[in-house]
mmCIF file of C-alpha atoms and ligand atoms in Angstrom:
data_model
loop_
_atom_site.group_PDB
_atom_site.id
_atom_site.type_symbol
_atom_site.label_atom_id
_atom_site.label_comp_id
_atom_site.label_asym_id
_atom_site.label_seq_id
_atom_site.Cartn_x
_atom_site.Cartn_y
_atom_site.Cartn_z
ATOM 1 C CA MET A 10 -13.118 59.735 44.726
ATOM 2 C CA ASN A 11 -13.517 56.573 42.646
ATOM 3 C CA ALA A 12 -10.312 54.577 42.314
ATOM 4 C CA PHE A 13 -10.886 53.237 38.787
ATOM 5 C CA LYS A 14 -9.820 55.273 35.761
ATOM 6 C CA VAL A 15 -11.662 54.549 32.512
ATOM 7 C CA ALA A 16 -10.901 56.215 29.189
ATOM 8 C CA ILE A 17 -13.666 56.689 26.625
ATOM 9 C CA LEU A 18 -12.277 57.224 23.141
ATOM 10 C CA ALA A 19 -14.946 58.393 20.687
ATOM 11 C CA LEU A 20 -14.563 57.724 16.960
ATOM 12 C CA GLY A 21 -17.952 59.064 15.753
ATOM 13 C CA GLY A 22 -20.771 56.865 14.412
ATOM 14 C CA THR A 23 -24.522 56.912 15.061
ATOM 15 C CA ILE A 24 -24.003 57.157 18.824
ATOM 16 C CA ALA A 25 -22.521 60.635 18.209
ATOM 17 C CA MET A 26 -24.785 61.792 15.361
ATOM 18 C CA THR A 27 -27.186 64.734 15.192
ATOM 19 C CA LYS A 28 -29.222 66.227 12.347
ATOM 20 C CA SER A 29 -27.371 68.070 9.610
ATOM 21 C CA GLU A 30 -28.842 70.858 7.459
ATOM 22 C CA ASP A 31 -29.831 68.453 4.694
ATOM 23 C CA GLY A 32 -31.823 66.283 7.103
ATOM 24 C CA GLY A 33 -29.603 63.235 7.608
ATOM 25 C CA VAL A 34 -27.581 62.627 10.767
ATOM 26 C CA VAL A 35 -23.788 63.062 10.866
ATOM 27 C CA PRO A 36 -21.244 62.675 13.686
ATOM 28 C CA THR A 37 -21.021 65.878 15.767
ATOM 29 C CA LEU A 38 -21.046 64.905 19.467
ATOM 30 C CA THR A 39 -17.720 64.777 21.272
ATOM 31 C CA GLY A 40 -16.538 62.054 23.645
ATOM 32 C CA GLU A 41 -17.124 64.425 26.570
ATOM 33 C CA MET A 42 -20.743 65.027 25.424
ATOM 34 C CA LEU A 43 -21.398 61.294 25.091
ATOM 35 C CA ALA A 44 -20.153 60.660 28.628
ATOM 36 C CA ALA A 45 -22.109 63.628 30.039
ATOM 37 C CA ALA A 46 -25.357 62.173 28.645
ATOM 38 C CA VAL A 47 -25.109 59.006 30.759
ATOM 39 C CA PRO A 48 -26.606 59.297 34.256
ATOM 40 C CA GLY A 49 -24.456 57.706 36.956
ATOM 41 C CA LEU A 50 -21.335 57.179 34.843
ATOM 42 C CA GLY A 51 -19.119 59.280 37.116
ATOM 43 C CA GLU A 52 -20.092 57.132 40.100
ATOM 44 C CA LEU A 53 -18.556 54.061 38.467
ATOM 45 C CA ALA A 54 -15.131 55.439 37.619
ATOM 46 C CA GLN A 55 -13.079 58.566 36.949
ATOM 47 C CA ILE A 56 -13.980 59.056 33.312
ATOM 48 C CA ASP A 57 -11.555 60.583 30.846
ATOM 49 C CA ALA A 58 -13.687 60.973 27.698
ATOM 50 C CA ARG A 59 -12.351 62.448 24.501
ATOM 51 C CA THR A 60 -12.780 62.502 20.757
ATOM 52 C CA PHE A 61 -10.194 60.391 18.930
ATOM 53 C CA ARG A 62 -11.810 60.617 15.480
ATOM 54 C CA GLN A 63 -15.207 61.922 14.370
ATOM 55 C CA LEU A 64 -16.203 59.776 11.431
ATOM 56 C CA PRO A 65 -18.929 57.478 10.164
ATOM 57 C CA SER A 66 -17.373 54.072 10.711
ATOM 58 C CA PRO A 67 -17.076 53.070 7.016
ATOM 59 C CA HIS A 68 -14.616 55.997 6.733
ATOM 60 C CA LEU A 69 -12.213 54.560 9.341
ATOM 61 C CA LYS A 70 -8.903 53.219 8.030
ATOM 62 C CA TYR A 71 -6.393 50.672 9.342
ATOM 63 C CA GLY A 72 -4.044 53.546 10.180
ATOM 64 C CA ASP A 73 -6.723 55.079 12.477
ATOM 65 C CA LEU A 74 -7.033 51.763 14.304
ATOM 66 C CA GLU A 75 -3.275 51.301 14.620
ATOM 67 C CA ASP A 76 -3.082 54.785 16.180
ATOM 68 C CA LEU A 77 -5.956 53.797 18.463
ATOM 69 C CA ALA A 78 -4.248 50.531 19.487
ATOM 70 C CA GLY A 79 -1.086 52.512 20.332
ATOM 71 C CA GLU A 80 -3.139 54.922 22.474
ATOM 72 C CA ILE A 81 -4.880 52.012 24.256
ATOM 73 C CA ILE A 82 -1.502 50.432 25.072
ATOM 74 C CA ARG A 83 -0.338 53.805 26.487
ATOM 75 C CA LEU A 84 -3.502 54.090 28.609
ATOM 76 C CA ASP A 85 -2.892 50.592 29.992
ATOM 77 C CA GLN A 86 0.675 51.565 30.907
ATOM 78 C CA ALA A 87 -0.692 54.720 32.576
ATOM 79 C CA GLY A 88 -2.827 52.595 34.925
ATOM 80 C CA CYS A 89 -6.268 52.725 33.307
ATOM 81 C CA ARG A 90 -8.684 50.080 34.568
ATOM 82 C CA GLY A 91 -10.384 49.799 31.167
ATOM 83 C CA VAL A 92 -10.906 51.526 27.826
ATOM 84 C CA VAL A 93 -14.216 52.001 26.010
ATOM 85 C CA VAL A 94 -14.234 52.864 22.313
ATOM 86 C CA THR A 95 -17.428 54.346 20.850
ATOM 87 C CA GLN A 96 -17.912 54.198 17.093
ATOM 88 C CA GLY A 97 -20.304 53.483 14.246
ATOM 89 C CA THR A 98 -21.744 50.011 14.330
ATOM 90 C CA ASP A 99 -21.306 49.311 10.607
ATOM 91 C CA THR A 100 -17.696 48.167 10.941
ATOM 92 C CA ILE A 101 -17.465 47.135 14.617
ATOM 93 C CA GLU A 102 -17.059 43.467 13.681
ATOM 94 C CA GLU A 103 -13.819 44.409 11.892
ATOM 95 C CA THR A 104 -12.480 47.226 14.092
ATOM 96 C CA ALA A 105 -12.926 45.241 17.316
ATOM 97 C CA PHE A 106 -11.006 42.327 15.767
ATOM 98 C CA VAL A 107 -8.212 44.705 14.684
ATOM 99 C CA LEU A 108 -7.906 45.928 18.293
ATOM 100 C CA ASP A 109 -8.020 42.321 19.542
ATOM 101 C CA LEU A 110 -5.130 41.391 17.240
ATOM 102 C CA LEU A 111 -3.019 44.463 17.992
ATOM 103 C CA THR A 112 -3.340 44.631 21.789
ATOM 104 C CA ASP A 113 -2.441 41.871 24.239
ATOM 105 C CA LEU A 114 -3.663 43.297 27.528
ATOM 106 C CA GLU A 115 -5.198 42.146 30.764
ATOM 107 C CA MET A 116 -7.059 45.481 30.739
ATOM 108 C CA PRO A 117 -10.517 45.198 29.134
ATOM 109 C CA VAL A 118 -10.981 46.981 25.810
ATOM 110 C CA VAL A 119 -14.688 47.388 25.015
ATOM 111 C CA VAL A 120 -16.141 48.627 21.729
ATOM 112 C CA THR A 121 -19.697 49.930 21.580
ATOM 113 C CA GLY A 122 -22.007 52.144 19.539
ATOM 114 C CA ALA A 123 -25.703 52.721 19.005
ATOM 115 C CA MET A 124 -28.319 51.519 16.564
ATOM 116 C CA ARG A 125 -30.588 54.546 17.217
ATOM 117 C CA ASN A 126 -29.106 58.018 17.038
ATOM 118 C CA PRO A 127 -29.535 60.472 19.951
ATOM 119 C CA THR A 128 -32.288 62.453 18.158
ATOM 120 C CA VAL A 129 -34.832 59.597 18.099
ATOM 121 C CA ALA A 130 -37.019 58.000 20.769
ATOM 122 C CA GLY A 131 -35.377 55.088 22.563
ATOM 123 C CA ALA A 132 -31.811 55.982 21.575
ATOM 124 C CA ASP A 133 -29.615 53.166 22.894
ATOM 125 C CA GLY A 134 -26.258 54.974 23.030
ATOM 126 C CA PRO A 135 -26.321 55.982 26.723
ATOM 127 C CA ALA A 136 -27.355 52.494 27.887
ATOM 128 C CA ASN A 137 -24.684 50.877 25.718
ATOM 129 C CA LEU A 138 -22.025 53.264 27.040
ATOM 130 C CA LEU A 139 -23.063 52.623 30.658
ATOM 131 C CA ALA A 140 -22.966 48.829 30.168
ATOM 132 C CA SER A 141 -19.591 49.129 28.422
ATOM 133 C CA VAL A 142 -18.048 51.014 31.341
ATOM 134 C CA GLN A 143 -19.517 48.433 33.723
ATOM 135 C CA VAL A 144 -17.804 45.715 31.670
ATOM 136 C CA ALA A 145 -14.558 47.712 31.381
ATOM 137 C CA ILE A 146 -14.165 47.998 35.175
ATOM 138 C CA SER A 147 -15.251 44.425 35.928
ATOM 139 C CA SER A 148 -12.800 41.746 36.970
ATOM 140 C CA GLU A 149 -14.842 39.259 34.880
ATOM 141 C CA ALA A 150 -13.795 40.964 31.626
ATOM 142 C CA ARG A 151 -10.080 41.082 32.409
ATOM 143 C CA GLY A 152 -7.901 39.028 30.087
ATOM 144 C CA CYS A 153 -10.747 38.344 27.617
ATOM 145 C CA GLY A 154 -9.282 40.442 24.793
ATOM 146 C CA CYS A 155 -11.341 43.003 22.951
ATOM 147 C CA LEU A 156 -15.080 42.800 23.653
ATOM 148 C CA VAL A 157 -18.135 44.277 21.957
ATOM 149 C CA VAL A 158 -20.944 45.359 24.276
ATOM 150 C CA MET A 159 -24.300 46.175 22.677
ATOM 151 C CA ASN A 160 -27.836 45.694 23.978
ATOM 152 C CA ASP A 161 -26.488 44.486 27.370
ATOM 153 C CA GLU A 162 -24.741 41.548 25.656
ATOM 154 C CA ILE A 163 -20.989 40.879 25.663
ATOM 155 C CA HIS A 164 -19.453 39.437 22.495
ATOM 156 C CA ALA A 165 -15.888 38.386 21.702
ATOM 157 C CA ALA A 166 -14.363 40.488 18.919
ATOM 158 C CA ARG A 167 -13.314 37.356 17.035
ATOM 159 C CA PHE A 168 -16.879 36.021 16.785
ATOM 160 C CA VAL A 169 -19.165 39.051 16.698
ATOM 161 C CA ARG A 170 -21.109 39.960 13.560
ATOM 162 C CA LYS A 171 -23.488 42.777 12.705
ATOM 163 C CA MET A 172 -26.546 40.808 11.624
ATOM 164 C CA HIS A 173 -29.299 43.404 11.166
ATOM 165 C CA THR A 174 -29.343 46.884 9.651
ATOM 166 C CA SER A 175 -31.448 48.646 12.275
ATOM 167 C CA ARG A 176 -32.670 46.576 15.212
ATOM 168 C CA LEU A 177 -31.334 47.047 18.737
ATOM 169 C CA ASP A 178 -30.334 43.360 18.825
ATOM 170 C CA ALA A 179 -28.319 43.696 15.613
ATOM 171 C CA PHE A 180 -25.196 42.033 17.033
ATOM 172 C CA GLY A 181 -24.727 38.311 17.475
ATOM 173 C CA SER A 182 -22.027 35.673 17.626
ATOM 174 C CA PRO A 183 -23.553 32.919 15.507
ATOM 175 C CA ALA A 184 -20.526 30.626 15.635
ATOM 176 C CA SER A 185 -20.248 30.535 19.394
ATOM 177 C CA GLY A 186 -22.943 32.541 21.188
ATOM 178 C CA ARG A 187 -22.364 35.595 23.336
ATOM 179 C CA LEU A 188 -19.637 35.494 26.016
ATOM 180 C CA GLY A 189 -21.770 37.110 28.675
ATOM 181 C CA TRP A 190 -24.220 39.842 29.581
ATOM 182 C CA VAL A 191 -24.899 42.778 31.910
ATOM 183 C CA SER A 192 -27.847 42.784 34.290
ATOM 184 C CA GLU A 193 -28.616 45.360 37.008
ATOM 185 C CA GLY A 194 -25.111 46.689 36.475
ATOM 186 C CA ARG A 195 -23.501 43.302 37.164
ATOM 187 C CA VAL A 196 -21.286 41.648 34.589
ATOM 188 C CA PHE A 197 -21.660 37.933 33.892
ATOM 189 C CA VAL A 198 -19.126 36.124 31.711
ATOM 190 C CA GLY A 199 -20.357 32.617 30.936
ATOM 191 C CA SER A 200 -17.390 31.411 28.908
ATOM 192 C CA ARG A 201 -13.794 32.613 28.702
ATOM 193 C CA LEU A 202 -11.564 32.418 25.664
ATOM 194 C CA GLU A 203 -7.851 31.881 25.307
ATOM 195 C CA ARG A 204 -6.047 34.912 23.957
ATOM 196 C CA PRO A 205 -5.015 34.390 20.339
ATOM 197 C CA PRO A 206 -1.494 35.335 19.216
ATOM 198 C CA THR A 207 -1.315 39.063 18.631
ATOM 199 C CA ILE A 208 0.421 40.918 15.816
ATOM 200 C CA PRO A 209 3.107 43.328 17.054
ATOM 201 C CA LEU A 210 2.632 46.918 15.907
ATOM 202 C CA SER A 211 5.705 47.215 13.732
ATOM 203 C CA GLY A 212 6.992 48.894 10.603
ATOM 204 C CA LEU A 213 4.274 49.257 8.025
ATOM 205 C CA SER A 214 4.353 47.768 4.570
ATOM 206 C CA GLU A 215 2.461 49.510 1.788
ATOM 207 C CA ASN A 216 1.506 46.225 0.153
ATOM 208 C CA HIS A 217 -1.593 45.215 1.980
ATOM 209 C CA ARG A 218 -4.597 45.465 -0.309
ATOM 210 C CA VAL A 219 -6.792 42.381 0.146
ATOM 211 C CA ALA A 220 -9.750 41.540 -2.105
ATOM 212 C CA LEU A 221 -12.840 39.862 -0.645
ATOM 213 C CA ILE A 222 -15.030 37.938 -3.081
ATOM 214 C CA THR A 223 -18.182 35.960 -2.316
ATOM 215 C CA VAL A 224 -18.886 32.981 -4.570
ATOM 216 C CA ALA A 225 -22.481 32.433 -5.745
ATOM 217 C CA LEU A 226 -24.412 29.848 -7.708
ATOM 218 C CA GLY A 227 -23.480 29.937 -11.392
ATOM 219 C CA ASP A 228 -20.221 31.900 -10.958
ATOM 220 C CA ASP A 229 -17.537 31.100 -13.517
ATOM 221 C CA GLY A 230 -14.479 32.895 -12.107
ATOM 222 C CA THR A 231 -14.661 35.947 -14.408
ATOM 223 C CA LEU A 232 -14.427 38.385 -11.479
ATOM 224 C CA ILE A 233 -11.422 36.550 -10.014
ATOM 225 C CA ARG A 234 -9.629 36.469 -13.391
ATOM 226 C CA ALA A 235 -10.370 40.222 -13.720
ATOM 227 C CA LEU A 236 -8.473 41.183 -10.538
ATOM 228 C CA PRO A 237 -6.039 43.808 -11.817
ATOM 229 C CA PRO A 238 -2.462 42.470 -11.766
ATOM 230 C CA GLY A 239 -0.317 44.015 -9.032
ATOM 231 C CA GLN A 240 -3.220 45.821 -7.326
ATOM 232 C CA PHE A 241 -3.919 43.239 -4.621
ATOM 233 C CA GLN A 242 -1.510 41.376 -2.356
ATOM 234 C CA GLY A 243 -4.047 38.867 -1.043
ATOM 235 C CA LEU A 244 -7.496 37.422 -1.702
ATOM 236 C CA VAL A 245 -10.161 36.080 0.647
ATOM 237 C CA VAL A 246 -12.824 33.999 -1.027
ATOM 238 C CA GLU A 247 -16.110 33.371 0.759
ATOM 239 C CA ALA A 248 -16.977 30.001 -0.727
ATOM 240 C CA THR A 249 -20.245 28.121 -0.382
ATOM 241 C CA GLY A 250 -20.818 25.799 2.565
ATOM 242 C CA GLY A 251 -17.693 24.241 4.043
ATOM 243 C CA GLY A 252 -15.446 25.806 1.363
ATOM 244 C CA HIS A 253 -16.715 24.808 -2.096
ATOM 245 C CA VAL A 254 -16.775 26.555 -5.467
ATOM 246 C CA PRO A 255 -17.665 25.746 -9.114
ATOM 247 C CA VAL A 256 -14.806 24.100 -11.069
ATOM 248 C CA GLU A 257 -14.240 27.205 -13.215
ATOM 249 C CA VAL A 258 -13.844 29.286 -10.040
ATOM 250 C CA ALA A 259 -11.383 26.706 -8.656
ATOM 251 C CA ASP A 260 -9.309 27.040 -11.852
ATOM 252 C CA ALA A 261 -9.262 30.843 -11.496
ATOM 253 C CA LEU A 262 -8.324 30.649 -7.787
ATOM 254 C CA GLU A 263 -5.444 28.264 -8.514
ATOM 255 C CA VAL A 264 -3.906 30.826 -10.882
ATOM 256 C CA VAL A 265 -4.240 33.627 -8.290
ATOM 257 C CA ALA A 266 -2.808 31.418 -5.511
ATOM 258 C CA ARG A 267 0.457 31.127 -7.507
ATOM 259 C CA ARG A 268 1.087 34.848 -7.002
ATOM 260 C CA MET A 269 -0.522 35.773 -3.645
ATOM 261 C CA PRO A 270 -2.060 34.207 -0.516
ATOM 262 C CA VAL A 271 -5.653 33.078 -1.106
ATOM 263 C CA ILE A 272 -7.734 32.401 1.995
ATOM 264 C CA LEU A 273 -10.700 30.027 1.832
ATOM 265 C CA ALA A 274 -13.546 31.180 4.101
ATOM 266 C CA SER A 275 -17.211 30.213 4.154
ATOM 267 C CA ARG A 276 -20.021 32.533 3.134
ATOM 268 C CA THR A 277 -22.261 30.880 5.781
ATOM 269 C CA GLY A 278 -20.765 33.071 8.523
ATOM 270 C CA ALA A 279 -20.396 30.315 11.123
ATOM 271 C CA GLY A 280 -18.450 27.077 11.331
ATOM 272 C CA GLU A 281 -15.014 26.093 10.050
ATOM 273 C CA THR A 282 -13.950 25.728 6.490
ATOM 274 C CA LEU A 283 -13.683 21.949 6.190
ATOM 275 C CA SER A 284 -10.319 20.292 5.597
ATOM 276 C CA HIS A 285 -10.776 16.675 4.485
ATOM 277 C CA THR A 286 -14.429 15.752 3.831
ATOM 278 C CA TYR A 287 -15.401 16.542 0.230
ATOM 279 C CA GLY A 288 -13.521 15.065 -2.709
ATOM 280 C CA PHE A 289 -15.241 16.699 -5.709
ATOM 281 C CA PRO A 290 -13.436 19.207 -7.947
ATOM 282 C CA GLY A 291 -13.830 22.651 -6.358
ATOM 283 C CA GLY A 292 -14.297 21.056 -2.911
ATOM 284 C CA GLU A 293 -12.088 21.947 0.037
ATOM 285 C CA ILE A 294 -9.581 19.108 -0.521
ATOM 286 C CA ASP A 295 -9.107 20.136 -4.150
ATOM 287 C CA LEU A 296 -8.842 23.841 -3.252
ATOM 288 C CA GLN A 297 -6.141 23.163 -0.661
ATOM 289 C CA ARG A 298 -4.202 21.148 -3.262
ATOM 290 C CA ARG A 299 -4.463 24.200 -5.509
ATOM 291 C CA GLY A 300 -2.743 26.283 -2.807
ATOM 292 C CA LEU A 301 -5.596 27.868 -0.840
ATOM 293 C CA ILE A 302 -5.253 28.428 2.920
ATOM 294 C CA ARG A 303 -8.253 27.629 5.128
ATOM 295 C CA ALA A 304 -9.649 30.504 7.223
ATOM 296 C CA GLY A 305 -10.745 28.042 9.907
ATOM 297 C CA TRP A 306 -13.662 29.484 11.830
ATOM 298 C CA LEU A 307 -12.910 33.096 10.934
ATOM 299 C CA ASP A 308 -15.626 34.448 8.657
ATOM 300 C CA GLY A 309 -14.689 36.287 5.469
ATOM 301 C CA LEU A 310 -14.501 39.741 7.092
ATOM 302 C CA LYS A 311 -12.396 38.515 10.005
ATOM 303 C CA ALA A 312 -10.136 36.558 7.631
ATOM 304 C CA LYS A 313 -9.691 39.688 5.537
ATOM 305 C CA THR A 314 -8.873 41.675 8.691
ATOM 306 C CA LEU A 315 -6.257 39.144 9.833
ATOM 307 C CA LEU A 316 -4.656 38.877 6.386
ATOM 308 C CA THR A 317 -4.588 42.668 5.969
ATOM 309 C CA LEU A 318 -2.858 43.145 9.335
ATOM 310 C CA LEU A 319 -0.344 40.371 8.595
ATOM 311 C CA LEU A 320 0.540 41.967 5.259
ATOM 312 C CA ARG A 321 0.661 45.485 6.747
ATOM 313 C CA HIS A 322 3.061 44.309 9.427
ATOM 314 C CA GLY A 323 5.418 42.457 7.129
ATOM 315 C CA VAL A 324 4.204 38.823 7.245
ATOM 316 C CA THR A 325 4.110 37.983 3.559
ATOM 317 C CA SER A 326 5.233 34.412 2.902
ATOM 318 C CA VAL A 327 2.483 31.869 2.254
ATOM 319 C CA SER A 328 3.915 29.510 4.908
ATOM 320 C CA ASP A 329 3.972 32.245 7.596
ATOM 321 C CA ILE A 330 0.465 33.348 6.646
ATOM 322 C CA SER A 331 -0.743 29.763 6.762
ATOM 323 C CA ALA A 332 0.806 29.364 10.242
ATOM 324 C CA ALA A 333 -0.938 32.558 11.366
ATOM 325 C CA PHE A 334 -4.327 31.057 10.486
ATOM 326 C CA GLU A 335 -3.669 27.820 12.443
ATOM 327 C CA PRO A 336 -4.701 29.174 15.876
ATOM 328 C CA TRP A 337 -8.043 29.985 14.270
ATOM 329 C CA GLY A 338 -8.577 26.410 13.072
ATOM 330 C CA GLY A 339 -7.278 27.126 9.578
ATOM 331 C CA GLY A 340 -4.000 26.940 7.646
ATOM 332 C CA SER A 341 -2.788 24.715 4.857
ATOM 333 C CA ARG A 342 -3.436 21.004 4.670
ATOM 334 C CA ARG A 343 -0.589 18.864 6.030
HETATM 335 N N1 LIG B 409 -25.393 52.460 11.435
HETATM 336 C C1 LIG B 409 -24.156 53.111 11.641
HETATM 337 C C2 LIG B 409 -23.867 53.294 13.128
HETATM 338 O O1 LIG B 409 -24.421 52.585 13.900
HETATM 339 C C3 LIG B 409 -24.003 54.388 10.901
HETATM 340 C C4 LIG B 409 -22.741 54.500 10.151
HETATM 341 C C5 LIG B 409 -21.521 54.188 11.005
HETATM 342 O O2 LIG B 409 -21.249 52.996 11.205
HETATM 343 O O3 LIG B 409 -20.862 55.108 11.461
HETATM 344 O O4 LIG B 409 -23.142 54.122 13.586
#
């Protein structure tokens, strides 16, 4: 009998989808069915596969992921060697980062999915699940935080992005490169990361709605001025380049930053928001003077995820939020 215990928690997504009556695919396969479809899985570990949710991933909510993080912590305490989460790929770059921020475990937590559903030729779900279990039981993956394994590549939750709508190599980590890979069942981790500070699962606040707005050429701040008063508790702005916006947008952001945290991310998707290079109005120096907090090297989606979790778990002051972005290369200018 294999000594390692691995839990597979299935949330739905393409990996679990089959044809519905109206022709499109919808999530129907259970965690047990996903595990049963992978030859050789039972030789790697004692697998406990089950369905945790059965949803397309855009339907997942923060509450689902907080429940999932609690279950993962319980599985770690019960002696699991690793946990694999299967879900839709559309939101993996956010859900994996939520799990990374809410769990601080030596035990590997691996998120995976599939780009091709099980009804089409070359479905990648079984191979992704096999590679994920191989990573979950490996000593190389221990202490690396939450990982995303797709297409035999290992990505850190904090860097990974979904970068293509349909290809098997849809996932990449443009800011840093992949952490490692799986070959012939062996796990290689080329670079290790320090664990970031985690957010304790604590009493929930209701005030956690965060707006995410991308700035484009010719914008004049109308959308930002139109944010309904009282409906949002934070704003993430994906600015151009290193953190730059038109002057009219800067004026609108300054007004919003007087009433809620405003995080300055870059729409480029890789690289830090700058802190002290550009001196023009609407540049990063000006925006920090107007009260914006730099996202550092977190992209807009990751910055929104971090800010949402901070607000949900009671971190609301601008100075505490700014401090929470510092480990990610961001924060307020000092
Ligand atoms: N393309 C998505 C997937 O890979 C379908 C929707 C979802 O994310 O659940 O699963």
